[in-house]
Coordinates of C-alpha atoms and ligand atoms in Angstrom, one line a residue:
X1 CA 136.4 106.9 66.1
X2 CA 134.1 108.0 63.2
X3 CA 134.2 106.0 60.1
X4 CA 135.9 108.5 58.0
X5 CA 139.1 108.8 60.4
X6 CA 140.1 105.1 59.3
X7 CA 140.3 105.3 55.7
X8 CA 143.9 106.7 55.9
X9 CA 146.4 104.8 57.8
X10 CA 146.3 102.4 60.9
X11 CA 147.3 104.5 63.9
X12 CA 150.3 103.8 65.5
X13 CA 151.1 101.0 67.6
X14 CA 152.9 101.6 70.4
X15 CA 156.9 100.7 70.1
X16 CA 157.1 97.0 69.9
X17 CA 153.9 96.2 70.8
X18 CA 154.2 92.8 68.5
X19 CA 157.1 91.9 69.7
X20 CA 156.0 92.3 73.5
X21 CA 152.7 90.6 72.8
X22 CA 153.8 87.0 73.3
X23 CA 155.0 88.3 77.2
X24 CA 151.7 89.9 77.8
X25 CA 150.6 88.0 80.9
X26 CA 147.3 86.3 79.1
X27 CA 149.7 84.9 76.4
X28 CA 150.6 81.7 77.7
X29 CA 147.2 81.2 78.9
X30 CA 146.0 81.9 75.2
X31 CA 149.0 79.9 73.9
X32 CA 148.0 76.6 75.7
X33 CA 145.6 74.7 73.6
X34 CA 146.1 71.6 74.7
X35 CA 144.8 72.2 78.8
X36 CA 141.2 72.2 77.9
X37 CA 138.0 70.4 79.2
X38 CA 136.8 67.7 77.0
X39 CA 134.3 68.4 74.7
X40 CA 130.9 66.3 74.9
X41 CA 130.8 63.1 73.0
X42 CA 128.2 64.9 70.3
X43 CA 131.1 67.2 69.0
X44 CA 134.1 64.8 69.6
X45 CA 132.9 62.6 66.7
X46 CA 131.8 63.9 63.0
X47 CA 128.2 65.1 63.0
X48 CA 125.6 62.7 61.6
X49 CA 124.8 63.1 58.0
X50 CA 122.2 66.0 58.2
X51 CA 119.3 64.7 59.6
X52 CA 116.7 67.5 58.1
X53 CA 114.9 66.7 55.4
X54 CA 115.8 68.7 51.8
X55 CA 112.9 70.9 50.8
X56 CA 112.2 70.5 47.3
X57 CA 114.6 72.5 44.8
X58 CA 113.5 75.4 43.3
X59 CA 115.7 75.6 40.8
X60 CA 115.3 77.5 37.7
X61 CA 118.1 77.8 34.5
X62 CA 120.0 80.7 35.5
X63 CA 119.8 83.5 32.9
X64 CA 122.9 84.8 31.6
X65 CA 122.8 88.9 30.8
X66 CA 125.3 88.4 27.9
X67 CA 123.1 86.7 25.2
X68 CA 123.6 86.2 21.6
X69 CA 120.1 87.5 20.0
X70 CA 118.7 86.3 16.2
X71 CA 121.2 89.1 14.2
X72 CA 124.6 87.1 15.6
X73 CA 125.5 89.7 18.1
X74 CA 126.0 89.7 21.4
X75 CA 124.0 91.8 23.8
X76 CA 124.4 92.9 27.3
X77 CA 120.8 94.6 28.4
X78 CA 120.4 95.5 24.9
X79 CA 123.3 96.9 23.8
X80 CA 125.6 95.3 21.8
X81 CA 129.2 94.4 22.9
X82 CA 130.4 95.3 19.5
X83 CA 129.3 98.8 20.1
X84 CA 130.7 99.2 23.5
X85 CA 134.3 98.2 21.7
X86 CA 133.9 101.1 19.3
X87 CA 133.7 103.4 22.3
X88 CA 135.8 101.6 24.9
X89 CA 139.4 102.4 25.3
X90 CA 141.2 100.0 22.7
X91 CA 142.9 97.4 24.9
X92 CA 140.9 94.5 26.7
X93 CA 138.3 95.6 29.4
X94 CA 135.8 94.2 31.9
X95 CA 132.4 95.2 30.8
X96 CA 129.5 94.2 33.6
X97 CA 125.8 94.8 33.8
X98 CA 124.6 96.7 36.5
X99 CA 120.7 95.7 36.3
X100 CA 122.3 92.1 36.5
X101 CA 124.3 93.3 39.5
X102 CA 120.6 94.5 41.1
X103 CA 118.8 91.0 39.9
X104 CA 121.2 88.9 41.8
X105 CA 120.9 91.3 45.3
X106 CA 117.2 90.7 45.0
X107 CA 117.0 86.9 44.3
X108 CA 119.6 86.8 47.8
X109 CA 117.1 89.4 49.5
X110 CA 114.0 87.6 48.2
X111 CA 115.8 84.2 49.6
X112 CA 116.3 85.3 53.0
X113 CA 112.7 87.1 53.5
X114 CA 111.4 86.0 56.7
X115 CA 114.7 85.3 58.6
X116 CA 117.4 88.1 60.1
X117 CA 120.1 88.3 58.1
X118 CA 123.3 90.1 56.9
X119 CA 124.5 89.7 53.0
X120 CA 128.2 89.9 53.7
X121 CA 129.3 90.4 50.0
X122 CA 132.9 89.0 49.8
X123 CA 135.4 91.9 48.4
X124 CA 137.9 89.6 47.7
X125 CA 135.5 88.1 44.9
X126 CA 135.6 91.6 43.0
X127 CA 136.6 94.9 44.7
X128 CA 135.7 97.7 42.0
X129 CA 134.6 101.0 44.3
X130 CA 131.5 101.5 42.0
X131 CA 130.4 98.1 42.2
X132 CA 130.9 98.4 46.4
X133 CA 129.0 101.6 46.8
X134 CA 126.5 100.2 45.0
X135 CA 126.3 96.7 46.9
X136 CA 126.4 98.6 50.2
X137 CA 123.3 101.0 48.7
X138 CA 121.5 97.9 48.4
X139 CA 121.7 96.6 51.5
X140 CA 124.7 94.7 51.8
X141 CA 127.4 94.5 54.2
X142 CA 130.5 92.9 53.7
X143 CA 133.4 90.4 54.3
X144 CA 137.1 91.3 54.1
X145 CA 140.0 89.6 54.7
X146 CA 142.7 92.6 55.2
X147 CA 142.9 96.5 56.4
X148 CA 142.9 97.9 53.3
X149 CA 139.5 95.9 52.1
X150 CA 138.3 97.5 55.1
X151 CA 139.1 100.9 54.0
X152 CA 137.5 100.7 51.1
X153 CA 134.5 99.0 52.2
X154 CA 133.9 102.2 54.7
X155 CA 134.9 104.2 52.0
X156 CA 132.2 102.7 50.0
X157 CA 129.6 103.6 52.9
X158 CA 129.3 99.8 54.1
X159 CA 127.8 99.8 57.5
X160 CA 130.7 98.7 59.6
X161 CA 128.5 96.8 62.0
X162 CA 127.0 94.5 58.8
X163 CA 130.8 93.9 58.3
X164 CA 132.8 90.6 59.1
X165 CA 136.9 90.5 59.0
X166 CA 138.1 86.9 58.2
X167 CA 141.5 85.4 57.4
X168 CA 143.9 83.4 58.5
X169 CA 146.7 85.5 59.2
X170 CA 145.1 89.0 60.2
X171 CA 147.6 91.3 62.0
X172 CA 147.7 93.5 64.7
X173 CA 147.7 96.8 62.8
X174 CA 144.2 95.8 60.4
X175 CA 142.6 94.1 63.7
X176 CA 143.2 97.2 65.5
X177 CA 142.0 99.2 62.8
X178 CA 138.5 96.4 62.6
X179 CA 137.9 96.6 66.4
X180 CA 137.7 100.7 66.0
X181 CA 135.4 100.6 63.2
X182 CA 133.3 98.1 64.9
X183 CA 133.1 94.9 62.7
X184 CA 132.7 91.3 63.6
X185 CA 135.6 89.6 63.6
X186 CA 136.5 85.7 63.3
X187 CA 138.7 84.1 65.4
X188 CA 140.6 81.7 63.3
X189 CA 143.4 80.4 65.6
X190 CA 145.4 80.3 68.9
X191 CA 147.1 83.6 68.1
X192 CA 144.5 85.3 66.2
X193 CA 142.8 85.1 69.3
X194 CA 146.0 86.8 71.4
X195 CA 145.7 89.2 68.5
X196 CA 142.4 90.5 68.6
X197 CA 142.7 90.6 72.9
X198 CA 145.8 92.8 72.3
X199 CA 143.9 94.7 69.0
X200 CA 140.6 95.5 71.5
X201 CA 143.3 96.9 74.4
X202 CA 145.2 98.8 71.7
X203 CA 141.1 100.3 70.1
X204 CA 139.6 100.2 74.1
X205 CA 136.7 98.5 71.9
X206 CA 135.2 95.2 73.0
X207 CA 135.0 93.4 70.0
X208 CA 132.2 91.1 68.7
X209 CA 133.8 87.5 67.9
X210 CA 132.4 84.7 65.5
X211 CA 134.2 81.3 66.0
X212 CA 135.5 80.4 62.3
X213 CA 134.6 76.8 62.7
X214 CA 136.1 74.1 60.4
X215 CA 133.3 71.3 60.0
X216 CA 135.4 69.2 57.7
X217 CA 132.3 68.9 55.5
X218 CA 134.3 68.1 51.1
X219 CA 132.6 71.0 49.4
X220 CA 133.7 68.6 46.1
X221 CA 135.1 71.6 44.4
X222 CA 139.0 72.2 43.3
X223 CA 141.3 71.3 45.9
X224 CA 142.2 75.2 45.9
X225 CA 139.2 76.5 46.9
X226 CA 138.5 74.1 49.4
X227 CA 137.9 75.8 52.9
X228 CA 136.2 73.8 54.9
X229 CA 137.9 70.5 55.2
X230 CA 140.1 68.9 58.1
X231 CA 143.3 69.5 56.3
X232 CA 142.5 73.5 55.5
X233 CA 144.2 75.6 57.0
X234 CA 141.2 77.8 57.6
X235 CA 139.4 77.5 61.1
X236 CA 138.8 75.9 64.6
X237 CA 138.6 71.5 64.5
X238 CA 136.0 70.5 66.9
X239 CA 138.9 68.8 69.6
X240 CA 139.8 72.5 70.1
X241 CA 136.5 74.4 70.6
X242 CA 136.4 74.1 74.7
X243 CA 139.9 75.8 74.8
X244 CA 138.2 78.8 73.0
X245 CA 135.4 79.0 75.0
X246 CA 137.6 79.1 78.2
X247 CA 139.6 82.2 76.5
X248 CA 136.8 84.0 75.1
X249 CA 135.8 83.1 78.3
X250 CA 138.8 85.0 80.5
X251 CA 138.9 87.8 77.9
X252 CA 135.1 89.3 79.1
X253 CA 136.5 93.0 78.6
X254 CA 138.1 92.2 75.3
X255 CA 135.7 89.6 73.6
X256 CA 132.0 89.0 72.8
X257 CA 131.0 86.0 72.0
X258 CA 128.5 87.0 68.8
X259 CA 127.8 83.4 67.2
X260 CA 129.9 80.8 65.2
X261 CA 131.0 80.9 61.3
X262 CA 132.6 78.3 58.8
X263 CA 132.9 79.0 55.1
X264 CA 133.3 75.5 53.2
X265 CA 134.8 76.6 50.4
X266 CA 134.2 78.3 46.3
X267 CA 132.1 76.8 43.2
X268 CA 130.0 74.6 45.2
X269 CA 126.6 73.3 43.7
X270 CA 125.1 71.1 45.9
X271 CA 122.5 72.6 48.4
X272 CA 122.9 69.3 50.5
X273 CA 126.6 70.1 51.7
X274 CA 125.5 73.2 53.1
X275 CA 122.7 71.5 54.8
X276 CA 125.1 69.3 56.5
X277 CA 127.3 72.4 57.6
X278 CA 124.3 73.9 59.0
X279 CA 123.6 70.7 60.8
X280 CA 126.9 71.0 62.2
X281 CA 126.9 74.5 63.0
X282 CA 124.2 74.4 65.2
X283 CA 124.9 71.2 67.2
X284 CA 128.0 73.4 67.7
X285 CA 125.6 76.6 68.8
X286 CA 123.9 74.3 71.6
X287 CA 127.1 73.7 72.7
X288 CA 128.3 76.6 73.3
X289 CA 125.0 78.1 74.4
X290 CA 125.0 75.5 77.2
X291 CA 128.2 77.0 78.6
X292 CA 126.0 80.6 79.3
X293 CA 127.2 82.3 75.6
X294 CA 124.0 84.5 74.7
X295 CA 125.4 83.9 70.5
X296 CA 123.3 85.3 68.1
X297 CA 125.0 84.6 64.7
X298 CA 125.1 81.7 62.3
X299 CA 127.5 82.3 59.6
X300 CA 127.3 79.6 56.7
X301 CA 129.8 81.3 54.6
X302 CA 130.0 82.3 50.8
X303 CA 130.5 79.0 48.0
X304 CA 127.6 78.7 45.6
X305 CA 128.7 77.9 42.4
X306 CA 127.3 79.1 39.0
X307 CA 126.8 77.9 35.4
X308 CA 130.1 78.5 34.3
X309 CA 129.7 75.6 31.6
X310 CA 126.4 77.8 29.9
X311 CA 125.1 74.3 29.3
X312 CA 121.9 75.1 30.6
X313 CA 122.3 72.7 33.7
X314 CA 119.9 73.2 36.4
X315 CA 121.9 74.6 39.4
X316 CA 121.1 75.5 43.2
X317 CA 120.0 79.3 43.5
X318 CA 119.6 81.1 46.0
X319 CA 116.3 80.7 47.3
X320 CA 117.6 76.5 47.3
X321 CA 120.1 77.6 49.5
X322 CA 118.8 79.3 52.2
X323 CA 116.1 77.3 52.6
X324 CA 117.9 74.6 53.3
X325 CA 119.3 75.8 56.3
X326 CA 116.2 78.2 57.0
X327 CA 114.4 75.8 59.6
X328 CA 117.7 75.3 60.8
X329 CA 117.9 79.0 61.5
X330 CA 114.7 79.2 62.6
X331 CA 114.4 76.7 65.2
X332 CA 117.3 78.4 67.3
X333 CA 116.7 81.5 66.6
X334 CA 119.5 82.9 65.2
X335 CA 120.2 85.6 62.5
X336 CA 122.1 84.4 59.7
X337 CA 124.5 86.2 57.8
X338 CA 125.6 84.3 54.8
X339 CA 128.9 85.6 52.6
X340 CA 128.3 85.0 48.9
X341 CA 131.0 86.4 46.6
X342 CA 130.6 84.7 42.8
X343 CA 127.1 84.0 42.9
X344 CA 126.3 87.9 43.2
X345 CA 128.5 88.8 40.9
X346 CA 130.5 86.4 38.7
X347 CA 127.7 86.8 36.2
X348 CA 127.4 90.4 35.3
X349 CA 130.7 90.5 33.5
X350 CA 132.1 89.5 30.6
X351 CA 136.0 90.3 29.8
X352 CA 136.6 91.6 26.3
X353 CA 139.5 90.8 24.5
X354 CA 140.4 91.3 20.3
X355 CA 141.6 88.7 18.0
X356 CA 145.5 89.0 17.6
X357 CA 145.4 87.0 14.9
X358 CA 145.1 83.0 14.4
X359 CA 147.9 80.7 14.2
X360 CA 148.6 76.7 13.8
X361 CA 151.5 74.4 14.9
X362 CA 151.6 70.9 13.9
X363 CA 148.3 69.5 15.0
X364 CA 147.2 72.7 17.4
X365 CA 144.8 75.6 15.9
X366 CA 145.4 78.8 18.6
X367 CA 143.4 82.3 18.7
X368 CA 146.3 84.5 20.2
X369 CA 144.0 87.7 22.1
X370 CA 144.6 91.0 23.4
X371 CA 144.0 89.7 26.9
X372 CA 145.9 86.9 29.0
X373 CA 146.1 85.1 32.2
X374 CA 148.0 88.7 33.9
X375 CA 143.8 89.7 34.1
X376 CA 142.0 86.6 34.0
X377 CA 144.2 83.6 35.9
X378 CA 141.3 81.6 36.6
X379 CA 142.0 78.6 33.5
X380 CA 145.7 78.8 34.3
X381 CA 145.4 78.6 38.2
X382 CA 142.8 75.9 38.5
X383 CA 141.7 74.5 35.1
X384 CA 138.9 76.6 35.7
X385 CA 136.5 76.6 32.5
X386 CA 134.7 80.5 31.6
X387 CA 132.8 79.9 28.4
X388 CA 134.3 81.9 24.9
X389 CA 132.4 83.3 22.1
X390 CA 132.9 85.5 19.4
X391 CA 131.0 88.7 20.1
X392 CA 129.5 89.3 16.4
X393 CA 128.4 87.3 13.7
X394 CA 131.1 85.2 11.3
X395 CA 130.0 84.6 7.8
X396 CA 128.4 81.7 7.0
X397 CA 130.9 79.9 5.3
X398 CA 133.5 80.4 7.7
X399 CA 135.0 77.4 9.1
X400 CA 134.4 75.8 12.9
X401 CA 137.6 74.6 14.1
X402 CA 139.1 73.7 17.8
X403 CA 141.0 76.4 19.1
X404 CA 143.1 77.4 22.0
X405 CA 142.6 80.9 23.0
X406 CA 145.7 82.2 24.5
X407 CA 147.1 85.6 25.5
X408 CA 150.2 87.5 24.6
X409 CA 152.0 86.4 27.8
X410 CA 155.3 85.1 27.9
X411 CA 153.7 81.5 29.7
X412 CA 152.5 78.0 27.9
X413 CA 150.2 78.2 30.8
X414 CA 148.5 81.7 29.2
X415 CA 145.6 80.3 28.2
X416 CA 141.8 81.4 28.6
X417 CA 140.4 78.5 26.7
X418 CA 141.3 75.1 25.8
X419 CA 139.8 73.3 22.9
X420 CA 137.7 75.7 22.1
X421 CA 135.0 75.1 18.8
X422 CA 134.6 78.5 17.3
X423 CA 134.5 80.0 14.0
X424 CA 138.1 81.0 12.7
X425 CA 137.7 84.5 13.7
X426 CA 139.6 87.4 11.7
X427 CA 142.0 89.8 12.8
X428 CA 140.4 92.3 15.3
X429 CA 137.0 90.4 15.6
X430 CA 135.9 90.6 19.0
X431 CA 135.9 87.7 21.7
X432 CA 134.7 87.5 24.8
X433 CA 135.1 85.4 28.9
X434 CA 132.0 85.2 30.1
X435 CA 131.2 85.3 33.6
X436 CA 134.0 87.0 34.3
X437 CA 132.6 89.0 37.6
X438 CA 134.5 87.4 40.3
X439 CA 138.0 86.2 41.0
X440 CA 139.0 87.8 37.6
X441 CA 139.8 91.4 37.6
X442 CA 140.5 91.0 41.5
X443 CA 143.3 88.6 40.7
X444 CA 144.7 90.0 37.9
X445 CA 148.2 91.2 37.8
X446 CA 151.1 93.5 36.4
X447 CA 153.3 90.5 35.1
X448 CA 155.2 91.3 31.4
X449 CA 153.7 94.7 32.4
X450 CA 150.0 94.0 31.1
X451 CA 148.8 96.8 33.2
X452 CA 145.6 96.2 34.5
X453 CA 142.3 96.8 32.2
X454 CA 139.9 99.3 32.5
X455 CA 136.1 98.7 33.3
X456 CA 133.2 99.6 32.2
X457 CA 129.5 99.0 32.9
X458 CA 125.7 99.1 30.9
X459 CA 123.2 101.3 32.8
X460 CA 119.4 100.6 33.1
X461 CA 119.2 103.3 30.1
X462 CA 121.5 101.1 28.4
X463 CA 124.2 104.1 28.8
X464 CA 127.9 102.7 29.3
X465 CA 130.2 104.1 31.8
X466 CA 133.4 103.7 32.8
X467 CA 134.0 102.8 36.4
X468 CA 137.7 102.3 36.6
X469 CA 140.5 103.6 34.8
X470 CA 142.8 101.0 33.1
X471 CA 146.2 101.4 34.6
X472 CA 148.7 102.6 32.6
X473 CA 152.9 102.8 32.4
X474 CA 153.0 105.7 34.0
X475 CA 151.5 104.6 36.9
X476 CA 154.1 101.9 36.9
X477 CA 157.0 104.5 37.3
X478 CA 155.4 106.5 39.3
X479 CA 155.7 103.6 42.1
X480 CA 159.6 104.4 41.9
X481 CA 159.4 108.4 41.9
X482 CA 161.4 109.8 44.2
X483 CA 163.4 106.2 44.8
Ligands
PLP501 C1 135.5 83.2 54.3 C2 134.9 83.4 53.0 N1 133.7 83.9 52.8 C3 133.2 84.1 51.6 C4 133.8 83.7 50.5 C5 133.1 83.9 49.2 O1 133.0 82.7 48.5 P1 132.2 82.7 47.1 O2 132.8 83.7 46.2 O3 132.4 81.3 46.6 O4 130.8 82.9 47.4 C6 135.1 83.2 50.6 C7 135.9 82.7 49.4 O5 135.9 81.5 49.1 C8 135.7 83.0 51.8 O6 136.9 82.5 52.0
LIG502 N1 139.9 82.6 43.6 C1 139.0 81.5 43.5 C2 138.0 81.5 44.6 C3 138.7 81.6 45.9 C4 137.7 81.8 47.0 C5 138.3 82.5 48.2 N2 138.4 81.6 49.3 C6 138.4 81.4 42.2 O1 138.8 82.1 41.3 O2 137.5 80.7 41.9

């Protein structure tokens, strides 16, 4: 089926095709785990500690494309963020950088020359159209994790077959609707598997599998964002991999074997934990290569963190990513397809907020802002820390005090910024989230009816378009027209 047919809605399933699945004749083979081969010693116990030796970093300071130049203000590619609030609709708003959007595909691009390889951007890190047409006009491809990510990654022109559906829990309908587009698909579990057999009958498409491997590598990040670890629900454990080879195995009209994939988890900023993946990965690969799979793929995943702390720290890039895992690559031949969300585009953003006003109770100092956790959950869901600054000049004489910033929201946990040294700011003076690109306007939500904010981005001309409308209360009742 063409491309464009599958933007709309999933076909039809036949009447009760879920509910018949499970008496399908190949279910209770599929549903047997525990009747498997043994695996080879190699893969029964944890990998050694990897066993390649780390090239030399080549790490740089990573630039940030919000800077604060010699007048006080803050620029983004020149322009000042003060100026863009002038024009901007007068509520907060996500303002990005789309040269900085371009930078970060080229250091990936320049990173993988020499080796095969798919950039699977992750949607789920940020899933503005603009921002996806553009990705997929530079090359990308992309990662998804339901139907409707896959929609609007065709609809954004993303070459299906530089595509990769992950998750969990994916059901019938959005597998059916991946194996007619054409996209790799993981197999995460038992039924995933009996769900992607019955989604390539439904399609009459074979579909191309990746085994979502969990090497129970710590990523050392946030227990949240932890992927990759025995205890995560994401993924295959190793005592399990023969059964999955003896279904892909039985399934030869249904499934092809493409390669194997593990994601480890978000925020990660050691090269070296990667490394160790890899060296896992690929012991896995000669595995299942010696049981006749022709697989092609290595996928390592998204996860590398960025300087969210602006202290100037030296982190991984990159380049000290994939070559870490490039002889790796190399020596099996494989194409690698890697799945970086944050670290293309975390940093192009900043989230711009006004002051409220300022306010003090007993021994706390707060800046209450425009903006709140409903579009930017990130410090109220893990901690997480996005640096704060003010986006234009205070007077000299005003005084530095510890602040919380907080939103409007009816939570104590509607905070941006905790302990935050700034300059008492006045009423209306602007403040901005830096590195507000991923995981921010993607997660943000309705609640006490903060609709979402609009965003905008900075040309290479230094123009400023908007490239999503801010939702409004109308489009809250319009969900219960006609009701
Ligand atoms: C399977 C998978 N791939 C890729 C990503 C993107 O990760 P990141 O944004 O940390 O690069 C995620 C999110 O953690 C993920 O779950
Ligand atoms: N939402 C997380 C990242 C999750 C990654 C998806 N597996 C964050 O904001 O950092």
């Amino acid at each position: 089926m063409a491309a464009s047919n599958l933007l709309s809605q999933p076909p039809a399933l036949p009447h009760g095709r879920h509910l018949k699945l499970s008496s399908n004749p190949f279910a209770t083979a599929l549903i047997s785990p525990f009747k498997c081969k043994p695996l080879p010693a190699s893969l029964r116990a944890r990998p050694p500690r990897a066993i390649l030796s780390t090239p030399e970093p080549q790490t740089q300071k990573l630039e940030h494309c919000f800077t604060k130049s010699g007048d006080g203000f803050l620029y983004c590619e020149g322009v000042k963020v003060e100026q863009v609030m002038e024009v901007a609709e007068k509520r907060p708003f996500y303002l990005y950088s789309k040269p900085q959007i371009k930078r970060n595909v080229e250091a990936y691009k320049e990173a993988l020359e020499g080796l095969n390889s798919i950039i699977g951007y992750a949607i789920k890190a940020n899933n503005n159209l603009k921002i996806l047409e553009l990705l997929q006009s530079l090359g990308c491809g992309a990662v998804l994790v339901s139907g409707n990510e896959l929609r609007l990654a065709l609809q954004a022109g993303f070459d299906p077959t530089r595509c990769v559906f992950n998750g969990n829990g994916k059901n019938l309908e959005d597998l059916v609707l991946a194996a007619q587009a054409g996209v790799f698909v993981n197999i995460d579990s038992e039924f995933d598997l009996e769900n992607i057999v019955a989604a390539a009958r439904i399609s009459g498409n074979k579909v191309n599998v990746l085994l979502r491997i969990n090497p129970d590598v710590d990523p050392q990040v946030h227990p949240y964002v932890a992927t990759g670890n025995k205890n995560s629900k994401f993924g295959i454990r190793n005592e399990k991999l023969q059964w999955f080879l003896d279904a892909v195995k039985a399934h030869p009209n249904e499934l092809k074997l493409v390669g194997a994939h593990c994601h480890l988890g978000s925020t990660i900023t050691k090269v070296d934990i990667f490394r160790d993946a890899a060296v896992f990965m690929v012991n896995y690969i000669d595995e299942i290569r010696s049981q006749g799979f022709e697989i092609d793929y290595l996928n390592i995943g998204g996860g590398l963190g960025i300087d969210y702390y602006h202290t100037g720290a030296v982190l991984p890039t990159p380049r000290d990513l994939i070559d870490t895992v490039r002889e790796l690559v190399l020596s099996r031949n494989l194409n690698l397809i890697i799945e970086p969300g944050r670290s293309l585009i975390a940093n192009t953003c900043c989230f711009v907020n006004r002051v409220t006003g300022v306010k003090t109770n007993g021994t706390k100092n707060f800046v209450v802002i425009d903006g709140s956790m409903a579009e930017l959950i990130r410090p109220s869901l893990y901690g997480a820390y996005q640096h704060i600054e003010l986006v234009s000049p205070t007077p000299p004489n005003a005084e530095v005090s510890t602040f919380d910033i907080v939103g409007p929201v009816c939570e104590s946990a509607d905070f941006l910024g905790k302990d935050r040294e700034l300059p008492t700011p006045t009423k209306g003076a602007g403040l901005v989230v830096h590195d507000a690109g991923a995981y921010c306007m993607s997660m943000a939500s309705t609640y006490n009816l903060k609709m979402r904010p609009p965003e905008y981005w900075v040309e290479e001309d230094g123009s400023v378009s908007k490239i999503r409308h801010g939702e409004t209360f109308e489009d809250h009742l319009r969900l219960f027209e006609g009701l």
